Coordinates of N, CA and C in Angstrom, one line a residue:
X1 N -21.1 -61.7 13.8 CA -20.7 -60.6 13.5 C -20.0 -60.1 12.8
X2 N -19.7 -60.4 11.3 CA -19.1 -59.5 10.6 C -20.6 -58.4 10.5
X3 N -22.4 -58.8 9.7 CA -23.3 -58.7 10.0 C -23.1 -57.3 10.9
X4 N -23.0 -57.5 12.1 CA -22.5 -56.9 13.6 C -22.0 -54.9 12.9
X5 N -21.1 -55.3 12.1 CA -20.1 -54.5 11.5 C -20.6 -53.7 10.5
X6 N -21.5 -54.6 9.6 CA -21.7 -53.8 8.7 C -23.1 -53.0 8.6
X7 N -23.6 -52.7 10.7 CA -25.1 -52.4 10.3 C -24.0 -51.2 11.0
X8 N -23.0 -51.7 12.0 CA -22.8 -49.9 12.2 C -22.2 -49.2 11.3
X9 N -21.4 -49.5 10.8 CA -20.7 -49.2 9.8 C -21.6 -48.2 8.2
X10 N -22.7 -48.9 8.3 CA -24.3 -48.2 7.3 C -24.7 -47.4 8.2
X11 N -24.4 -46.9 9.3 CA -25.5 -46.1 10.2 C -24.7 -45.0 10.5
X12 N -22.8 -45.4 10.1 CA -22.5 -44.0 10.8 C -22.4 -43.8 9.0
X13 N -22.4 -44.1 8.0 CA -22.8 -43.5 7.2 C -23.5 -42.5 6.5
X14 N -24.9 -42.8 7.1 CA -25.7 -42.3 6.8 C -26.2 -41.1 7.7
X15 N -25.5 -41.4 9.1 CA -25.4 -40.6 10.2 C -24.4 -39.4 9.4
X16 N -23.5 -39.4 8.6 CA -22.3 -38.2 8.4 C -22.8 -38.0 6.8
X17 N -23.8 -38.4 6.1 CA -24.5 -38.0 4.9 C -24.8 -36.3 5.1
X18 N -25.9 -35.6 6.4 CA -25.8 -34.6 5.5 C -25.0 -33.9 6.0
X19 N -23.4 -33.8 6.0 CA -21.9 -33.3 6.2 C -21.8 -32.7 4.7
X20 N -22.6 -34.3 3.8 CA -22.0 -33.9 2.7 C -22.8 -32.9 2.0
X21 N -24.2 -32.7 2.9 CA -25.2 -31.9 2.3 C -24.7 -30.6 1.0
X22 N -25.5 -29.9 0.1 CA -25.6 -28.8 -0.2 C -25.8 -27.9 0.8
X23 N -25.5 -26.3 0.3 CA -26.4 -24.8 0.7 C -27.1 -24.8 -0.3
X24 N -28.3 -24.2 0.7 CA -29.0 -23.5 -0.4 C -29.4 -21.6 0.2
X25 N -29.1 -21.1 -1.4 CA -30.2 -19.3 -0.6 C -31.3 -19.1 -1.0
X26 N -31.9 -18.3 -0.6 CA -32.9 -18.1 -1.0 C -33.2 -16.4 -0.2
X27 N -33.8 -15.6 -1.1 CA -33.7 -14.2 -0.9 C -35.0 -14.4 -1.4
X28 N -35.8 -13.6 0.5 CA -37.5 -12.7 0.1 C -37.9 -11.6 -0.4
X29 N -39.4 -11.3 -0.3 CA -39.8 -10.5 -1.2 C -39.0 -9.2 -0.9
X30 N -39.0 -9.2 0.7 CA -38.3 -7.8 1.5 C -36.8 -7.8 0.6
X31 N -36.2 -9.0 0.2 CA -34.4 -8.2 0.2 C -33.9 -9.5 0.9
X32 N -34.3 -10.1 1.8 CA -33.1 -10.9 3.6 C -33.2 -11.9 2.4
X33 N -32.3 -12.7 2.8 CA -31.6 -13.8 2.7 C -31.6 -14.7 3.5
X34 N -31.9 -15.8 3.3 CA -32.0 -17.3 4.1 C -31.1 -18.1 3.8
X35 N -30.2 -18.5 4.7 CA -29.2 -19.8 3.6 C -29.5 -20.8 4.7
X36 N -29.7 -21.8 4.1 CA -29.8 -23.6 4.5 C -29.1 -24.7 4.2
X37 N -29.3 -26.0 4.8 CA -28.8 -26.9 4.8 C -29.8 -27.9 3.7
X38 N -31.1 -27.8 4.3 CA -32.4 -28.0 2.8 C -33.1 -26.8 2.6
X39 N -33.4 -27.6 1.4 CA -34.1 -26.7 0.1 C -35.6 -25.6 0.4
X40 N -35.1 -24.9 0.0 CA -36.2 -24.2 -0.1 C -36.9 -23.3 -1.0
X41 N -38.0 -23.5 -0.9 CA -38.8 -23.5 -2.7 C -38.6 -21.4 -2.9
X42 N -38.3 -21.7 -4.3 CA -37.5 -20.2 -4.9 C -36.3 -20.0 -4.4
X43 N -35.4 -21.4 -3.9 CA -33.9 -21.5 -3.5 C -33.3 -21.6 -4.6
X44 N -31.5 -21.4 -4.6 CA -30.6 -21.7 -5.2 C -29.6 -22.0 -4.9
X45 N -29.0 -23.8 -5.1 CA -28.3 -24.4 -5.0 C -26.7 -23.3 -4.3
X46 N -26.1 -23.3 -3.7 CA -25.0 -22.5 -3.7 C -23.2 -23.2 -3.9
X47 N -22.2 -23.3 -4.3 CA -21.3 -23.7 -4.5 C -20.5 -23.6 -3.0
X48 N -20.1 -24.4 -2.8 CA -19.2 -24.2 -1.8 C -18.2 -24.2 -1.6
X49 N -16.4 -23.5 -2.3 CA -15.5 -24.0 -1.9 C -14.9 -24.5 -1.1
X50 N -13.8 -25.5 -1.9 CA -13.2 -26.2 -0.2 C -11.7 -25.3 0.3
X51 N -11.4 -25.7 2.0 CA -11.3 -25.1 2.6 C -10.1 -25.4 1.8
X52 N -8.6 -24.2 1.8 CA -7.0 -24.1 2.4 C -7.0 -25.1 3.0
X53 N -5.8 -25.9 3.2 CA -5.4 -26.5 4.2 C -3.8 -26.4 3.9
X54 N -3.1 -26.0 5.7 CA -1.8 -25.8 5.6 C -1.2 -26.4 6.3
X55 N -0.9 -27.5 5.4 CA 0.5 -28.9 6.7 C 1.6 -28.2 8.1
X56 N 1.1 -28.3 9.0 CA 2.1 -27.6 10.2 C 2.9 -29.3 10.0
X57 N 3.5 -28.4 11.4 CA 5.2 -30.2 11.5 C 4.4 -30.4 12.5
X58 N 4.6 -32.1 12.5 CA 4.7 -33.0 13.3 C 4.7 -32.8 14.4
X59 N 3.6 -32.7 16.2 CA 4.7 -32.4 17.1 C 6.1 -33.5 17.9
X60 N 5.8 -34.3 16.5 CA 7.3 -35.4 17.0 C 8.8 -34.7 16.3
X61 N 8.1 -34.3 15.5 CA 8.6 -33.9 14.7 C 9.5 -32.0 15.8
X62 N 8.7 -31.4 16.2 CA 9.1 -30.2 16.9 C 10.0 -30.9 17.7
X63 N 9.5 -31.8 18.5 CA 9.8 -32.0 20.1 C 12.4 -32.4 19.9
X64 N 11.9 -32.6 18.5 CA 13.7 -33.0 18.6 C 14.7 -32.1 17.9
X65 N 14.1 -30.8 18.7 CA 14.7 -29.8 18.6 C 15.9 -30.1 17.8
X66 N 17.3 -30.5 18.0 CA 18.3 -30.4 17.6 C 19.0 -30.9 16.4
X67 N 18.1 -32.0 16.7 CA 17.9 -33.1 15.2 C 17.1 -32.7 14.3
X68 N 16.5 -32.0 14.3 CA 15.3 -30.9 13.6 C 16.6 -29.4 12.9
X69 N 17.0 -29.1 13.5 CA 18.6 -27.8 12.9 C 18.9 -28.3 12.1
X70 N 19.9 -29.5 12.6 CA 20.3 -30.3 11.7 C 20.2 -30.4 9.7
X71 N 19.4 -30.8 10.1 CA 17.9 -31.6 8.9 C 17.4 -30.4 7.8
X72 N 16.9 -29.4 8.8 CA 16.9 -28.1 8.5 C 17.8 -27.4 7.8
X73 N 19.0 -27.1 8.0 CA 20.5 -26.4 7.8 C 20.9 -27.4 6.5
X74 N 20.8 -28.8 6.6 CA 20.6 -29.3 5.5 C 20.3 -29.9 4.1
X75 N 18.6 -29.3 4.5 CA 17.8 -29.0 3.3 C 18.0 -28.4 2.5
X76 N 17.3 -27.3 3.7 CA 17.8 -26.0 2.9 C 19.2 -25.5 2.3
X77 N 20.3 -25.9 3.1 CA 21.6 -25.7 1.9 C 21.3 -26.2 0.3
X78 N 20.2 -26.9 0.4 CA 20.2 -27.6 -1.2 C 19.5 -25.9 -2.6
X79 N 18.8 -25.1 -1.6 CA 18.3 -24.0 -2.2 C 18.9 -22.6 -2.1
X80 N 19.0 -21.9 -3.0 CA 19.6 -21.1 -3.1 C 19.1 -20.0 -3.2
X81 N 17.8 -19.7 -3.6 CA 16.7 -19.1 -3.3 C 15.4 -19.1 -3.0
X82 N 14.2 -18.7 -2.6 CA 13.0 -18.6 -2.5 C 12.5 -17.3 -2.7
X83 N 11.8 -17.1 -3.9 CA 11.2 -15.7 -3.8 C 10.1 -15.7 -4.6
X84 N 9.2 -14.7 -4.7 CA 8.4 -13.9 -5.7 C 8.6 -13.4 -6.4
X85 N 7.2 -14.5 -8.3 CA 7.6 -13.7 -9.6 C 6.5 -12.3 -9.3
X86 N 5.6 -12.4 -8.7 CA 4.1 -11.8 -8.3 C 4.0 -12.1 -7.2
X87 N 2.8 -10.5 -6.6 CA 3.0 -9.7 -7.0 C 4.3 -8.8 -6.5
X88 N 4.7 -8.3 -7.1 CA 6.1 -7.4 -7.0 C 5.8 -7.0 -5.7
X89 N 7.5 -6.3 -5.1 CA 7.5 -6.0 -4.2 C 6.8 -4.3 -3.9
X90 N 6.1 -3.9 -2.6 CA 5.7 -2.6 -3.1 C 4.5 -2.6 -3.8
X91 N 3.9 -3.4 -4.6 CA 3.5 -3.2 -6.2 C 1.6 -2.6 -5.1
X92 N 0.9 -2.0 -5.1 CA -0.9 -2.0 -5.3 C -1.2 -2.1 -7.0
X93 N -2.7 -2.7 -6.5 CA -3.5 -2.7 -7.3 C -4.9 -3.2 -6.8
X94 N -5.8 -2.7 -7.9 CA -7.2 -3.0 -7.2 C -8.0 -4.4 -8.0
X95 N -8.5 -5.3 -6.6 CA -9.1 -6.0 -6.3 C -10.7 -6.1 -6.0
X96 N -11.7 -6.1 -6.7 CA -12.7 -6.2 -5.7 C -12.9 -7.7 -5.3
X97 N -12.9 -8.3 -5.6 CA -12.9 -9.9 -4.9 C -11.7 -9.8 -3.4
X98 N -10.6 -9.7 -3.5 CA -10.0 -9.5 -2.4 C -8.7 -11.1 -3.4
X99 N -9.6 -11.3 -4.5 CA -8.7 -12.3 -4.1 C -7.4 -12.1 -5.0
X100 N -6.4 -12.4 -5.0 CA -4.4 -11.9 -5.4 C -3.8 -13.7 -5.2
X101 N -2.9 -13.9 -6.5 CA -2.2 -14.4 -7.5 C -1.0 -13.8 -7.4
X102 N 0.0 -15.4 -6.4 CA 0.9 -15.9 -6.1 C 1.5 -16.3 -6.3
X103 N 2.7 -16.0 -7.1 CA 3.8 -16.8 -7.9 C 5.0 -17.0 -7.4
X104 N 5.6 -18.0 -7.5 CA 7.2 -18.2 -6.8 C 7.9 -18.7 -7.8
X105 N 9.1 -19.0 -7.1 CA 10.2 -19.9 -7.8 C 11.2 -20.2 -6.6
X106 N 12.4 -20.5 -7.0 CA 13.1 -21.3 -6.1 C 14.3 -21.7 -7.4
X107 N 15.7 -21.1 -6.6 CA 16.9 -21.9 -7.4 C 17.7 -23.0 -6.2
X108 N 17.0 -24.4 -6.9 CA 16.9 -24.7 -7.9 C 15.7 -24.8 -7.7
X109 N 14.8 -26.4 -8.3 CA 13.5 -25.8 -8.6 C 13.0 -26.8 -7.6
X110 N 12.3 -27.2 -6.4 CA 11.1 -28.0 -6.0 C 11.8 -29.1 -5.4
X111 N 12.1 -29.3 -4.3 CA 13.1 -31.2 -4.2 C 11.9 -32.2 -4.4
X112 N 11.5 -33.2 -4.1 CA 10.7 -34.1 -4.2 C 10.7 -34.1 -2.6
X113 N 9.2 -33.7 -2.7 CA 8.3 -34.0 -1.2 C 8.2 -31.8 -0.6
X114 N 8.4 -31.6 -1.0 CA 8.7 -30.0 -0.9 C 7.5 -29.4 -1.4
X115 N 7.4 -28.2 -0.8 CA 6.5 -27.2 -1.4 C 6.6 -26.1 -1.1
X116 N 5.8 -24.6 -1.9 CA 5.8 -23.9 -1.5 C 4.7 -23.1 -0.6
X117 N 5.3 -23.0 0.9 CA 4.4 -22.4 1.9 C 4.5 -20.8 1.4
X118 N 3.2 -19.8 1.5 CA 3.2 -18.6 1.6 C 2.4 -17.8 2.5
X119 N 3.1 -17.0 3.7 CA 2.5 -17.0 5.0 C 2.2 -15.3 4.4
X120 N 0.7 -14.6 4.9 CA 0.0 -13.9 4.8 C 0.2 -13.3 5.9
X121 N 0.6 -11.8 6.0 CA 0.6 -11.1 7.8 C 1.3 -11.6 8.9
X122 N 1.8 -13.0 8.4 CA 2.2 -13.7 9.7 C 2.1 -15.0 9.7
X123 N 0.6 -15.5 9.0 CA 0.0 -16.7 8.8 C -0.1 -17.3 7.6
X124 N -0.2 -18.8 7.8 CA 0.0 -19.6 6.7 C -1.3 -19.3 5.7
X125 N -1.1 -19.2 5.1 CA -2.7 -18.7 4.0 C -2.6 -20.4 3.0
X126 N -2.0 -20.6 2.4 CA -1.5 -21.7 0.9 C -0.1 -22.3 1.3
X127 N -0.3 -23.6 0.6 CA 0.3 -24.7 0.1 C 0.9 -24.8 -1.0
X128 N 1.8 -24.6 -2.2 CA 1.5 -25.5 -3.5 C 3.4 -26.0 -4.1
X129 N 2.7 -26.8 -5.1 CA 4.1 -27.3 -5.8 C 4.0 -26.8 -6.5
X130 N 3.8 -26.1 -7.3 CA 3.7 -25.1 -8.5 C 4.0 -24.1 -9.1
X131 N 4.4 -23.1 -8.0 CA 4.4 -22.2 -7.9 C 3.6 -21.2 -8.0
X132 N 2.3 -21.6 -7.8 CA 1.3 -20.2 -8.3 C 0.7 -21.0 -7.6
X133 N -1.0 -20.0 -6.8 CA -1.6 -20.1 -5.9 C -2.6 -19.0 -5.7
X134 N -3.6 -19.3 -5.8 CA -4.8 -18.1 -5.5 C -5.2 -17.8 -4.2
X135 N -4.7 -16.6 -2.8 CA -5.3 -16.9 -2.1 C -6.6 -15.7 -2.3
X136 N -8.1 -16.3 -1.6 CA -8.6 -15.3 -1.6 C -9.9 -14.6 -0.4
X137 N -10.2 -13.6 -1.2 CA -10.6 -13.0 -0.5 C -10.1 -11.6 1.1
X138 N -8.2 -11.1 0.4 CA -8.1 -10.6 1.2 C -8.3 -9.4 1.2
X139 N -8.4 -8.9 2.6 CA -8.7 -7.5 3.3 C -8.1 -6.1 1.9
X140 N -8.7 -4.8 1.9 CA -8.2 -4.0 1.8 C -6.6 -3.9 2.3
X141 N -5.5 -3.2 1.9 CA -5.4 -2.7 2.4 C -3.4 -2.9 2.3
X142 N -2.4 -2.1 2.9 CA -1.3 -3.1 2.7 C -1.2 -4.6 3.5
X143 N 0.1 -5.5 3.2 CA 0.3 -6.5 4.1 C 1.7 -6.9 3.2
X144 N 2.4 -7.8 4.2 CA 3.4 -8.6 4.4 C 3.2 -10.2 3.6
X145 N 3.5 -10.6 2.8 CA 3.8 -11.7 2.5 C 5.3 -12.5 2.5
X146 N 5.3 -14.2 3.1 CA 7.2 -14.0 2.4 C 6.0 -15.8 1.8
X147 N 7.3 -16.0 1.4 CA 7.4 -17.6 1.1 C 8.6 -18.7 1.6
X148 N 7.9 -19.1 2.0 CA 8.3 -20.9 2.3 C 9.3 -21.4 1.7
X149 N 10.0 -22.3 1.8 CA 10.0 -23.5 1.6 C 9.9 -25.4 2.9
X150 N 9.0 -25.9 2.3 CA 8.5 -26.4 3.5 C 8.4 -27.9 2.9
X151 N 9.3 -29.3 3.9 CA 9.7 -30.3 3.8 C 8.6 -31.3 3.7
X152 N 9.0 -32.7 3.6 CA 7.2 -33.1 3.7 C 6.9 -33.5 5.2
X153 N 7.7 -32.6 5.9 CA 7.2 -33.1 7.7 C 6.0 -31.6 7.8
X154 N 6.1 -30.9 7.4 CA 6.0 -29.5 6.9 C 6.7 -28.3 7.6
X155 N 8.0 -29.1 8.0 CA 8.9 -27.8 8.2 C 10.0 -27.2 7.4
X156 N 9.9 -25.4 7.6 CA 9.8 -24.6 6.9 C 11.7 -24.1 7.3
X157 N 12.1 -25.0 6.0 CA 13.5 -25.5 5.4 C 14.7 -24.4 4.6
X158 N 13.4 -22.8 4.0 CA 14.0 -21.8 2.8 C 13.1 -21.0 3.1
X159 N 13.5 -19.6 3.2 CA 12.9 -18.6 3.1 C 13.3 -17.9 3.1
X160 N 12.5 -17.1 2.0 CA 12.8 -15.4 1.6 C 12.4 -14.3 2.2
X161 N 12.7 -13.2 1.1 CA 12.7 -12.1 1.4 C 10.9 -11.9 1.6
X162 N 10.6 -10.9 2.9 CA 8.7 -10.4 2.6 C 9.0 -9.2 1.4
X163 N 8.1 -9.0 1.0 CA 7.5 -8.2 0.1 C 6.4 -7.5 1.3
X164 N 5.5 -6.4 0.5 CA 4.9 -5.8 1.2 C 3.4 -5.4 -0.1
X165 N 2.8 -5.6 -0.6 CA 1.3 -5.3 -1.8 C 0.4 -4.7 -1.1
X166 N -0.2 -4.1 -2.0 CA -1.4 -3.2 -1.5 C -1.9 -3.1 -2.3
X167 N -4.0 -4.3 -1.5 CA -4.5 -4.4 -2.2 C -5.8 -3.2 -1.8
X168 N -6.1 -3.1 -3.5 CA -7.7 -1.9 -3.1 C -8.9 -2.1 -3.2
X169 N -9.1 -1.8 -2.7 CA -11.1 -2.5 -3.0 C -11.9 -1.9 -2.4
X170 N -13.2 -2.0 -3.6 CA -14.2 -0.7 -3.2 C -14.8 -1.2 -1.9
X171 N -15.1 0.0 -0.6 CA -16.0 -0.2 0.4 C -17.7 -0.3 -0.1
X172 N -17.7 -1.1 1.2 CA -19.2 -1.5 1.4 C -20.2 -0.6 1.1
X173 N -19.6 0.7 1.8 CA -20.2 1.7 1.2 C -20.6 2.1 -0.3
X174 N -19.5 2.5 -0.6 CA -20.2 3.2 -2.2 C -21.0 2.0 -3.1

């Protein structure tokens, strides 16, 4: 009976192996770029960066609204403030790649299990407990950012004032 489970587990591992494969890039003589999950003669391996993850509140936590409100008030009352150190409000800067480093701080520092969450134009883009995070490939133009403190369930307990900043990037036509 145990051999059957081992055989099934081994088969599942073999099936998942392609999901862990590498990505290859090849440019032909005409300049056409091809990406593949199989090695291509004359191609190179592409380093694929991990995806940023954001912890969202658990559905059962959101359903208990009155209890949640009281807990958020209690947890949020611990913090006097949360704000951005960088970028500064209304700052404009060049970023050819569109990568922007956000540095945030709170008074007092983060409590155990809490994280800073950065939202960009209303969408969560990163979480960190270190106070520093880089968000990649932000489109050129003006954006609004907010920083929140979230608890271990992903619930926002404190929100800072929004900032706006402008990213200047080269045009694809240049």
